[in-house]
Short mmCIF file of C-alpha atoms and ligand atoms in Angstrom, two decimals:
data_model
loop_
_atom_site.label_atom_id
_atom_site.label_comp_id
_atom_site.label_asym_id
_atom_site.label_seq_id
_atom_site.Cartn_x
_atom_site.Cartn_y
_atom_site.Cartn_z
CA MET A 1 81.38 93.87 124.82
CA PHE A 2 82.53 96.38 122.19
CA PHE A 3 86.05 96.40 123.61
CA PHE A 4 86.15 92.63 123.74
CA TYR A 5 85.05 92.57 120.10
CA LEU A 6 87.84 94.96 119.14
CA SER A 7 90.48 93.09 121.13
CA SER A 8 89.44 89.76 119.59
CA LYS A 9 90.36 91.21 116.20
CA ASP A 10 93.78 92.22 117.41
CA VAL A 11 97.09 90.38 117.17
CA SER A 12 98.65 90.59 120.62
CA LEU A 13 101.87 89.26 122.09
CA ALA A 14 99.80 86.27 123.14
CA ASN A 15 99.30 85.39 119.44
CA SER A 16 102.66 86.17 117.95
CA MET A 17 105.84 88.04 118.57
CA ILE A 18 105.46 91.70 117.69
CA PRO A 19 108.90 92.21 116.21
CA LEU A 20 108.65 95.98 115.73
CA GLY A 21 112.21 97.25 115.42
CA SER A 22 112.94 100.34 117.53
CA CYS A 23 109.67 99.84 119.46
CA THR A 24 110.86 97.08 121.83
CA MET A 25 107.54 95.26 122.18
CA LYS A 26 108.49 93.06 125.09
CA LEU A 27 106.17 91.04 127.24
CA ASN A 28 104.22 93.00 129.86
CA PRO A 29 104.26 90.63 132.83
CA THR A 30 100.87 90.31 134.54
CA THR A 31 102.42 90.64 137.99
CA ALA A 32 103.86 94.01 136.99
CA MET A 33 100.54 95.15 135.52
CA VAL A 34 98.34 94.29 138.52
CA PRO A 35 99.25 97.19 140.87
CA ILE A 36 97.84 99.84 138.50
CA THR A 37 94.42 98.46 139.40
CA TRP A 38 94.94 98.92 143.15
CA PRO A 39 93.00 101.82 144.66
CA GLU A 40 96.03 102.67 146.80
CA PHE A 41 97.68 103.84 143.59
CA THR A 42 94.72 104.93 141.51
CA ASN A 43 92.63 106.87 144.03
CA ILE A 44 95.20 109.54 144.73
CA HIS A 45 94.93 113.00 143.28
CA PRO A 46 98.17 114.35 141.81
CA PHE A 47 97.87 117.46 143.98
CA GLN A 48 97.10 115.60 147.21
CA PRO A 49 99.04 116.97 150.23
CA ARG A 50 102.52 115.55 150.63
CA GLU A 51 101.96 113.77 153.90
CA GLN A 52 99.25 111.67 152.22
CA VAL A 53 101.47 110.36 149.42
CA LYS A 54 104.26 108.66 151.33
CA GLY A 55 103.92 105.60 149.13
CA TYR A 56 104.39 107.58 145.96
CA GLU A 57 107.30 109.36 147.57
CA LYS A 58 109.01 106.01 148.17
CA LEU A 59 108.12 104.71 144.71
CA THR A 60 109.39 107.75 142.81
CA LYS A 61 112.54 107.95 144.91
CA GLU A 62 113.43 104.29 144.51
CA ILE A 63 112.73 104.10 140.80
CA SER A 64 114.75 107.28 140.28
CA GLN A 65 117.66 105.55 142.00
CA TYR A 66 117.28 102.52 139.73
CA ILE A 67 117.19 104.74 136.65
CA ALA A 68 120.30 106.56 137.85
CA THR A 69 122.09 103.22 138.26
CA VAL A 70 121.01 101.96 134.84
CA THR A 71 121.94 105.17 133.01
CA GLY A 72 125.05 106.06 135.00
CA LEU A 73 123.64 109.59 135.36
CA PRO A 74 122.51 110.95 138.76
CA GLY A 75 119.78 113.56 138.05
CA ILE A 76 116.35 112.16 137.19
CA SER A 77 113.05 113.69 136.09
CA LEU A 78 110.06 111.39 135.83
CA GLN A 79 107.81 114.03 134.27
CA PRO A 80 108.00 113.44 130.49
CA HIS A 81 105.14 111.31 129.14
CA SER A 82 107.01 109.81 126.20
CA GLY A 83 110.40 109.45 124.60
CA SER A 84 109.83 112.50 122.46
CA ALA A 85 108.69 114.49 125.52
CA GLY A 86 111.94 113.30 127.17
CA GLU A 87 113.89 114.68 124.21
CA TYR A 88 112.09 117.99 124.53
CA THR A 89 112.75 118.12 128.28
CA GLY A 90 116.41 117.14 127.98
CA LEU A 91 117.04 119.74 125.28
CA ARG A 92 115.25 122.41 127.32
CA VAL A 93 117.53 121.53 130.24
CA ILE A 94 120.57 121.90 127.98
CA ARG A 95 119.28 125.23 126.70
CA GLN A 96 118.71 126.50 130.24
CA TYR A 97 122.21 125.43 131.27
CA LEU A 98 123.71 127.29 128.30
CA LEU A 99 121.61 130.39 129.03
CA GLU A 100 122.71 130.38 132.65
CA LYS A 101 126.34 130.19 131.62
CA ASP A 102 125.92 132.99 129.10
CA PRO A 103 122.76 135.11 129.00
CA ASN A 104 123.61 136.01 125.39
CA ASN A 105 123.97 132.34 124.54
CA LYS A 106 124.65 131.91 120.85
CA ARG A 107 124.94 128.15 121.06
CA LYS A 108 121.96 127.03 119.02
CA VAL A 109 123.28 124.33 116.66
CA CYS A 110 122.22 120.72 117.25
CA LEU A 111 124.05 118.04 115.24
CA ILE A 112 121.83 115.07 114.35
CA PRO A 113 122.86 112.03 112.28
CA VAL A 114 120.66 111.34 109.25
CA SER A 115 119.83 107.92 110.72
CA ALA A 116 118.04 109.54 113.71
CA HIS A 117 114.41 108.93 114.66
CA GLY A 118 112.16 111.70 113.31
CA THR A 119 111.38 112.91 116.82
CA ASN A 120 115.02 114.05 117.28
CA PRO A 121 114.99 116.92 114.74
CA ALA A 122 111.38 117.74 115.69
CA SER A 123 112.18 118.10 119.43
CA SER A 124 115.29 120.03 118.58
CA ALA A 125 113.35 122.51 116.45
CA MET A 126 110.72 122.87 119.19
CA CYS A 127 113.45 123.89 121.63
CA GLY A 128 114.69 126.59 119.28
CA PHE A 129 117.82 124.76 118.12
CA LYS A 130 119.09 124.84 114.57
CA VAL A 131 119.33 121.29 113.20
CA VAL A 132 122.50 120.44 111.27
CA PRO A 133 122.48 116.90 109.80
CA VAL A 134 125.53 114.63 110.07
CA LYS A 135 126.21 111.97 107.45
CA CYS A 136 126.39 108.23 107.96
CA LEU A 137 128.85 105.96 106.18
CA GLU A 138 127.75 103.23 103.81
CA ASP A 139 128.02 100.66 106.62
CA GLY A 140 125.49 102.70 108.61
CA SER A 141 127.89 104.03 111.20
CA LEU A 142 128.19 107.68 112.06
CA ASP A 143 130.59 109.52 109.71
CA LEU A 144 133.09 110.76 112.30
CA VAL A 145 134.95 112.85 109.72
CA ASP A 146 131.75 114.69 108.85
CA LEU A 147 130.83 115.00 112.54
CA LYS A 148 134.23 116.53 113.31
CA ALA A 149 134.03 118.90 110.34
CA LYS A 150 130.53 120.10 111.29
CA ALA A 151 131.38 120.36 115.01
CA GLU A 152 134.47 122.43 114.23
CA LYS A 153 132.70 124.57 111.67
CA HIS A 154 129.98 125.42 114.20
CA ALA A 155 132.25 125.33 117.29
CA GLY A 156 131.23 128.84 118.38
CA GLU A 157 127.52 128.05 118.19
CA LEU A 158 127.41 124.32 118.96
CA ALA A 159 124.82 123.54 121.64
CA CYS A 160 124.59 119.78 121.44
CA SER A 161 124.36 116.63 119.42
CA MET A 162 121.69 113.93 119.59
CA ILE A 163 123.02 110.41 119.19
CA THR A 164 121.16 107.10 119.36
CA TYR A 165 123.15 104.15 120.70
CA PRO A 166 123.01 101.44 119.48
CA SER A 167 121.99 103.36 116.38
CA THR A 168 118.60 103.16 114.69
CA TYR A 169 120.36 101.00 112.09
CA GLY A 170 120.64 98.29 114.75
CA ILE A 171 124.40 98.42 115.22
CA PHE A 172 126.71 99.29 118.08
CA GLU A 173 128.54 102.36 116.86
CA ALA A 174 132.23 101.52 117.30
CA GLY A 175 133.15 105.21 117.33
CA ILE A 176 130.59 106.26 119.96
CA LYS A 177 133.13 107.45 122.54
CA GLU A 178 135.09 109.34 119.92
CA ALA A 179 131.88 110.96 118.62
CA ILE A 180 130.99 112.13 122.13
CA GLU A 181 134.51 113.48 122.60
CA ILE A 182 134.34 115.44 119.34
CA VAL A 183 131.12 117.15 120.44
CA HIS A 184 132.50 117.93 123.91
CA ASN A 185 135.77 119.26 122.50
CA ASN A 186 133.80 121.77 120.48
CA GLY A 187 131.79 123.03 123.42
CA GLY A 188 128.62 121.00 122.85
CA LEU A 189 126.71 118.62 125.10
CA VAL A 190 125.59 115.14 124.12
CA TYR A 191 121.95 114.06 124.25
CA MET A 192 121.70 110.30 123.96
CA ASP A 193 118.43 108.93 122.59
CA GLY A 194 117.90 105.97 124.91
CA ALA A 195 115.10 104.25 122.99
CA ASN A 196 117.54 101.41 122.29
CA MET A 197 118.49 100.91 125.94
CA ASN A 198 117.27 97.33 125.66
CA ALA A 199 120.70 96.56 124.23
CA GLN A 200 122.58 98.50 126.95
CA VAL A 201 120.97 97.89 130.34
CA GLY A 202 123.55 96.44 132.71
CA LEU A 203 126.19 96.05 129.98
CA THR A 204 127.18 99.66 129.49
CA SER A 205 125.48 102.99 130.13
CA PRO A 206 125.10 106.45 128.63
CA GLY A 207 126.97 107.86 131.63
CA ASP A 208 129.88 105.44 131.10
CA LEU A 209 130.03 106.41 127.45
CA GLY A 210 130.20 110.09 128.33
CA ALA A 211 126.71 111.35 127.41
CA ASP A 212 125.28 114.31 129.36
CA VAL A 213 121.57 113.52 129.04
CA VAL A 214 119.54 110.44 128.09
CA HIS A 215 115.87 109.61 128.02
CA LEU A 216 114.56 106.12 128.65
CA ASN A 217 111.35 104.80 127.18
CA LEU A 218 109.90 102.95 130.17
CA HIS A 219 107.20 101.83 127.71
CA LYS A 220 109.86 100.08 125.65
CA THR A 221 112.79 98.86 127.71
CA PHE A 222 110.98 98.68 131.05
CA ALA A 223 107.89 96.68 130.16
CA ILE A 224 105.05 99.23 130.16
CA CYS A 225 102.62 98.20 127.41
CA HIS A 226 102.42 100.68 124.56
CA ALA A 227 100.12 99.49 121.86
CA GLY A 228 98.25 102.29 120.15
CA GLY A 229 100.80 104.90 121.15
CA GLY A 230 100.61 105.00 124.90
CA PRO A 231 100.48 105.58 127.73
CA GLY A 232 104.18 106.09 128.20
CA ILE A 233 106.85 107.45 130.47
CA GLY A 234 110.04 108.96 129.07
CA PRO A 235 112.12 109.93 132.12
CA ILE A 236 115.39 111.73 131.55
CA ALA A 237 118.66 111.24 133.38
CA VAL A 238 121.29 113.98 133.39
CA ASN A 239 124.79 114.47 134.77
CA GLU A 240 125.60 116.57 137.82
CA LYS A 241 126.08 119.90 136.10
CA LEU A 242 122.64 119.67 134.45
CA THR A 243 120.76 118.39 137.52
CA PRO A 244 119.82 121.85 138.93
CA TYR A 245 117.89 122.61 135.72
CA LEU A 246 115.58 119.57 135.76
CA PRO A 247 111.91 120.59 135.67
CA GLY A 248 110.26 121.59 138.91
CA HIS A 249 106.55 121.85 139.54
CA GLU A 250 104.79 125.16 140.01
CA ILE A 251 101.91 123.90 142.18
CA THR A 252 103.13 121.02 144.31
CA GLY A 253 106.91 121.17 144.02
CA LEU A 254 108.73 117.85 143.95
CA LEU A 255 108.54 115.22 146.67
CA HIS A 256 112.18 114.56 147.28
CA SER A 257 114.33 117.28 145.91
CA GLU A 258 114.75 120.81 147.17
CA THR A 259 114.18 123.62 144.73
CA THR A 260 117.39 124.97 143.21
CA GLY A 261 115.78 128.09 141.83
CA LYS A 262 117.18 127.16 138.42
CA GLU A 263 114.59 124.62 137.31
CA ILE A 264 112.88 124.85 133.95
CA MET A 265 109.11 124.98 134.12
CA SER A 266 107.28 121.68 134.46
CA VAL A 267 106.75 119.71 131.25
CA SER A 268 103.77 117.82 132.65
CA SER A 269 100.71 119.05 134.53
CA THR A 270 101.67 116.82 137.45
CA ALA A 271 104.97 116.68 139.31
CA TYR A 272 105.56 113.00 138.48
CA GLY A 273 103.88 112.68 135.10
CA ASN A 274 102.14 109.35 134.58
CA ALA A 275 103.01 108.32 138.14
CA PRO A 276 100.72 105.27 138.57
CA LEU A 277 102.38 103.58 135.59
CA LEU A 278 105.72 103.72 137.37
CA THR A 279 104.50 100.71 139.31
CA ILE A 280 104.88 98.57 136.16
CA SER A 281 108.52 99.42 135.52
CA TYR A 282 109.22 99.35 139.25
CA ALA A 283 107.89 95.80 139.55
CA TYR A 284 109.73 94.74 136.39
CA MET A 285 113.06 96.11 137.65
CA LYS A 286 112.53 94.65 141.12
CA MET A 287 111.68 91.21 139.78
CA MET A 288 114.56 91.16 137.30
CA GLY A 289 117.08 92.54 139.76
CA GLU A 290 120.67 93.43 139.06
CA LYS A 291 121.40 90.00 137.62
CA GLY A 292 118.25 89.68 135.52
CA LEU A 293 118.39 93.05 133.78
CA PRO A 294 121.80 92.60 132.10
CA TYR A 295 120.85 89.01 131.30
CA SER A 296 117.77 90.21 129.46
CA SER A 297 119.93 92.63 127.42
CA ILE A 298 122.19 89.73 126.51
CA ILE A 299 119.28 87.52 125.46
CA ALA A 300 117.74 90.37 123.43
CA ILE A 301 121.03 90.77 121.51
CA LEU A 302 121.45 87.01 121.17
CA ASN A 303 117.90 86.57 119.84
CA ALA A 304 118.39 89.25 117.21
CA ASN A 305 121.70 87.76 116.11
CA TYR A 306 120.24 84.26 115.94
CA MET A 307 117.47 85.48 113.63
CA LYS A 308 119.88 87.57 111.60
CA SER A 309 122.10 84.53 111.01
CA LYS A 310 119.15 82.34 110.12
CA LEU A 311 117.74 84.81 107.58
CA LEU A 312 121.04 85.94 106.11
CA GLY A 313 121.14 83.29 103.37
CA HIS A 314 117.64 84.27 102.24
CA TYR A 315 117.58 88.05 102.41
CA PRO A 316 120.20 90.77 102.38
CA ILE A 317 120.64 92.25 105.88
CA LEU A 318 121.67 95.87 105.98
CA PHE A 319 124.71 97.48 107.62
CA LEU A 320 126.68 94.33 108.37
CA LYS A 321 130.34 94.51 107.38
CA ASP A 322 130.31 90.82 106.48
CA ASP A 323 128.25 87.70 107.16
CA ASN A 324 129.94 87.20 110.51
CA SER A 325 129.35 90.69 111.85
CA HIS A 326 126.90 91.09 114.67
CA CYS A 327 123.89 93.31 114.91
CA ALA A 328 122.73 94.84 118.19
CA HIS A 329 119.22 94.00 119.43
CA GLU A 330 117.60 94.51 116.02
CA PHE A 331 118.42 94.24 112.33
CA ILE A 332 117.12 95.42 108.97
CA ILE A 333 115.94 93.10 106.18
CA ASP A 334 116.50 94.78 102.82
CA LEU A 335 113.67 94.17 100.33
CA ARG A 336 114.57 96.87 97.81
CA GLU A 337 115.99 94.46 95.21
CA PHE A 338 112.58 92.75 95.05
CA GLU A 339 110.75 96.06 94.72
CA LYS A 340 112.31 96.48 91.30
CA LYS A 341 110.65 93.18 90.34
CA GLY A 342 107.23 94.16 91.60
CA VAL A 343 107.18 92.83 95.17
CA LYS A 344 106.97 95.65 97.67
CA ALA A 345 108.01 95.62 101.32
CA ILE A 346 104.38 96.29 102.22
CA ASP A 347 103.39 93.02 100.45
CA VAL A 348 105.74 91.04 102.70
CA SER A 349 104.49 92.95 105.71
CA LYS A 350 100.82 92.20 104.87
CA ARG A 351 101.58 88.60 103.93
CA LEU A 352 102.99 87.95 107.39
CA GLN A 353 99.43 88.42 108.69
CA ASP A 354 98.39 85.32 106.74
CA TYR A 355 101.10 83.44 108.63
CA GLY A 356 99.60 84.71 111.88
CA PHE A 357 102.35 87.24 112.55
CA HIS A 358 102.51 90.89 113.35
CA SER A 359 104.76 92.64 110.85
CA PRO A 360 108.13 94.08 111.83
CA THR A 361 108.66 97.85 111.49
CA LEU A 362 108.08 98.83 107.87
CA ALA A 363 110.17 101.43 106.02
CA PHE A 364 111.93 102.82 109.09
CA PRO A 365 114.71 103.88 109.26
CA VAL A 366 115.25 102.87 105.61
CA PRO A 367 112.40 102.83 103.02
CA GLY A 368 111.78 99.44 101.40
CA THR A 369 112.94 97.46 104.43
CA LEU A 370 111.64 95.63 107.50
CA MET A 371 113.34 96.11 110.87
CA VAL A 372 113.09 93.14 113.23
CA GLU A 373 113.46 93.33 117.01
CA PRO A 374 112.58 90.11 118.83
CA THR A 375 113.41 91.33 122.39
CA GLU A 376 114.30 88.87 125.14
CA SER A 377 110.64 87.88 125.59
CA GLU A 378 110.53 85.37 122.74
CA ASN A 379 111.64 81.77 123.03
CA LEU A 380 113.58 79.76 120.48
CA LYS A 381 110.44 78.18 119.05
CA GLU A 382 108.89 81.55 118.31
CA LEU A 383 112.11 82.88 116.77
CA ASP A 384 112.20 79.82 114.51
CA ARG A 385 108.52 80.14 113.64
CA PHE A 386 109.04 83.72 112.47
CA CYS A 387 112.20 82.89 110.52
CA ASP A 388 110.43 79.95 108.84
CA ALA A 389 107.61 82.27 107.80
CA MET A 390 110.07 84.75 106.30
CA ILE A 391 111.91 81.95 104.50
CA SER A 392 108.61 80.63 103.13
CA ILE A 393 107.71 84.13 101.93
CA ARG A 394 111.06 84.28 100.14
CA LYS A 395 109.86 81.29 98.07
CA GLU A 396 106.62 83.14 97.31
CA ILE A 397 108.64 86.13 96.14
CA ASP A 398 110.34 83.83 93.62
CA TRP A 399 106.93 82.53 92.50
CA PHE A 400 105.79 86.08 91.92
CA ILE A 401 108.89 86.98 89.94
CA GLU A 402 108.55 83.82 87.82
CA GLY A 403 104.90 84.67 87.06
CA ASP A 404 103.59 81.62 88.95
CA GLU A 405 99.93 82.15 89.97
CA ARG A 406 100.76 81.25 93.57
CA GLY A 407 102.92 84.38 93.75
CA GLN A 408 99.69 86.42 93.77
CA VAL A 409 99.38 85.62 97.49
CA LEU A 410 101.75 88.56 97.99
CA PRO A 411 99.87 91.45 96.34
CA ASN A 412 96.53 89.96 97.54
CA ALA A 413 97.58 89.62 101.17
CA PRO A 414 96.19 89.63 103.75
CA HIS A 415 93.40 87.11 103.09
CA THR A 416 90.34 87.10 105.30
CA LEU A 417 88.09 84.10 105.91
CA HIS A 418 85.33 85.92 104.00
CA ASP A 419 87.59 86.57 101.07
CA LEU A 420 88.67 82.93 100.73
CA LEU A 421 85.38 81.21 101.59
CA LEU A 422 82.80 83.44 99.96
CA ASN A 423 84.58 84.30 96.72
CA GLY A 424 84.40 80.71 95.52
CA ASP A 425 85.40 81.20 91.92
CA LYS A 426 87.95 83.94 92.44
CA TYR A 427 90.67 81.55 93.65
CA SER A 428 91.78 78.00 92.83
CA GLU A 429 91.63 75.38 95.58
CA GLU A 430 95.41 75.27 95.74
CA TYR A 431 95.67 79.03 95.97
CA LYS A 432 93.20 79.09 98.85
CA LYS A 433 95.18 76.51 100.78
CA ILE A 434 98.45 78.38 100.37
CA ALA A 435 96.84 81.72 101.11
CA ALA A 436 95.24 80.49 104.35
CA PHE A 437 97.80 78.01 105.68
CA PRO A 438 101.10 78.72 103.98
CA MET A 439 103.21 76.48 106.19
CA LYS A 440 102.86 72.77 105.58
CA ASP A 441 102.29 71.76 109.18
CA GLN A 442 99.87 74.55 110.07
CA GLN A 443 96.66 72.85 108.93
CA LEU A 444 97.10 69.80 111.12
CA ASN A 445 98.99 71.32 114.00
CA ALA A 446 96.81 71.55 117.10
CA GLU A 447 99.25 74.01 118.62
CA PHE A 448 98.96 76.41 115.73
CA TRP A 449 96.29 78.97 116.35
CA LYS A 450 95.87 81.39 113.49
CA GLN A 451 94.63 84.88 114.25
CA TRP A 452 92.73 85.58 111.02
CA PRO A 453 93.06 89.05 109.54
CA THR A 454 89.62 90.70 109.53
CA VAL A 455 90.26 93.23 106.79
CA THR A 456 91.76 92.62 103.35
CA ARG A 457 94.27 94.94 101.72
CA ILE A 458 93.41 98.56 102.15
CA ASP A 459 94.87 101.61 100.48
CA ASP A 460 96.89 102.93 103.43
CA THR A 461 97.84 106.23 101.85
CA TYR A 462 94.28 106.97 100.79
CA GLY A 463 93.08 106.26 104.32
CA ASP A 464 95.78 108.47 105.79
CA LEU A 465 94.87 111.37 103.54
CA HIS A 466 91.07 111.13 103.62
CA LEU A 467 89.18 111.36 106.87
CA ILE A 468 86.25 108.97 106.70
CA CYS A 469 83.68 109.36 109.44
CA THR A 470 81.86 106.16 110.33
CA CYS A 471 79.69 107.68 113.03
CA PRO A 472 75.99 108.23 112.32
CA SER A 473 74.79 111.65 111.19
CA VAL A 474 72.63 113.84 113.42
CA GLU A 475 69.58 112.91 111.30
CA GLU A 476 70.29 109.20 111.67
CA VAL A 477 70.58 109.51 115.45
CA ALA A 478 67.38 111.59 115.57
CA ASN A 479 65.48 109.08 113.41
CA SER A 480 66.58 106.14 115.51
CA GLN A 481 65.35 107.94 118.65
CA ASP A 482 61.95 108.56 117.05
CA ASN A 483 61.39 104.86 116.73
C1 PLP B 501 110.39 105.30 120.09
C2 PLP B 501 111.54 106.16 119.79
C3 PLP B 501 111.53 107.53 120.10
C4 PLP B 501 110.32 108.27 120.62
O1 PLP B 501 109.73 107.74 121.73
P1 PLP B 501 108.15 107.94 121.97
O2 PLP B 501 107.92 107.42 123.33
O3 PLP B 501 107.45 107.17 120.89
O4 PLP B 501 107.87 109.41 121.86
C5 PLP B 501 112.69 108.26 119.87
N1 PLP B 501 113.77 107.69 119.31
C6 PLP B 501 113.81 106.39 118.96
C7 PLP B 501 115.04 105.81 118.38
C8 PLP B 501 112.69 105.58 119.18
O5 PLP B 501 112.70 104.29 118.82
#
């Protein structure tokens, strides 16, 4: 009952698209989700004897083959529980390889573009590497001149570089192959952050591009649900020379690879990490097949470009050379010019709730912006619905700037039913209508189902900095037991 109550307050993919850029919130097909409820998968202990886990042996072997095909890299470890754990594992593998080549290894420098996800420098530091940032150009692409200069300057101590492709700015880096070559020419290896694989699968691959290691986020690109931060799987794929160093397992060993004696220690307490969840990505890959997977990448890129083109006349879109340039599978709406006039990106983000939408990614990778990623899951109608909401909000931004009372819907958003119904004199009738049903056709449209926000605007920063315990005190529990 409590869980049902919580879930009824939530906006899910059944209510609206969840256009979180970089997060790839695609549909989790029911058929793919069902097997994790089967006892054949759930009632097996991770340390069960080998001869009793033939099914898991087949599953892990087959999905490893699929991952190798998709990434163009042959060596797979399914252990890491997340993308960031994949980064950590991949970098440890690189470090082990370098140590094996030279026990006095001095290669410790890791070049990371400033556009990188925060987990990149964090994982790098955890593995004992020294992070050296690389600049990006104004158009968002990697500054190859700076990359070359830094790679050459640190040539004697260069361990690797971490590159995200397409980049976290939502663009296909034209100089990706050259960037990889620069790092290789200076003795470093290339770690590709594969969180954006949704724009690559079946069209190109990290292996084709020349990367040495990549992690996938099966909980992004391969349909495992990941609301609330998990559970995830962040397998890594590596090239031949790194394969011997992939993590082993101290207790059970691995099911289908012989020990090489060079493995790094396990990065998960079990040999195959979150193994039961593999069934989701396995089913997804099987159902999509070799034709469906590249097609979904194409539709994901097409959807993003359709929305980008539709919104371009209303908002500035970042990192496009001109109005005709394409984005990858996501794009960034720049709201900074409105911030100067008093409308913050967070206001737009909260206001989208009144329209029944989940907000796009706020303030990453650029503060004051929203990053939109529709994925291939959304149909044309939903793409249009979201664009229409954003276009309608653009009009509200003008109201706010002009000092029109209706513009207050932005700083006041989101509006709850309580707020609008029970604060009778706080708002005018017209304000209430616009606040609750901003789009003209929403009030009368039987198809439109609004998921009402249940909490009005809160002070996010205050909440983040002050722990507020809502559980009863010991005395309260004791008193209630007395009665
Ligand atoms: C999501 C993401 C990560 C981290 O993955 P987690 O599974 O959340 O740890 C790393 N890099 C990029 C670009 C991402 O979008």
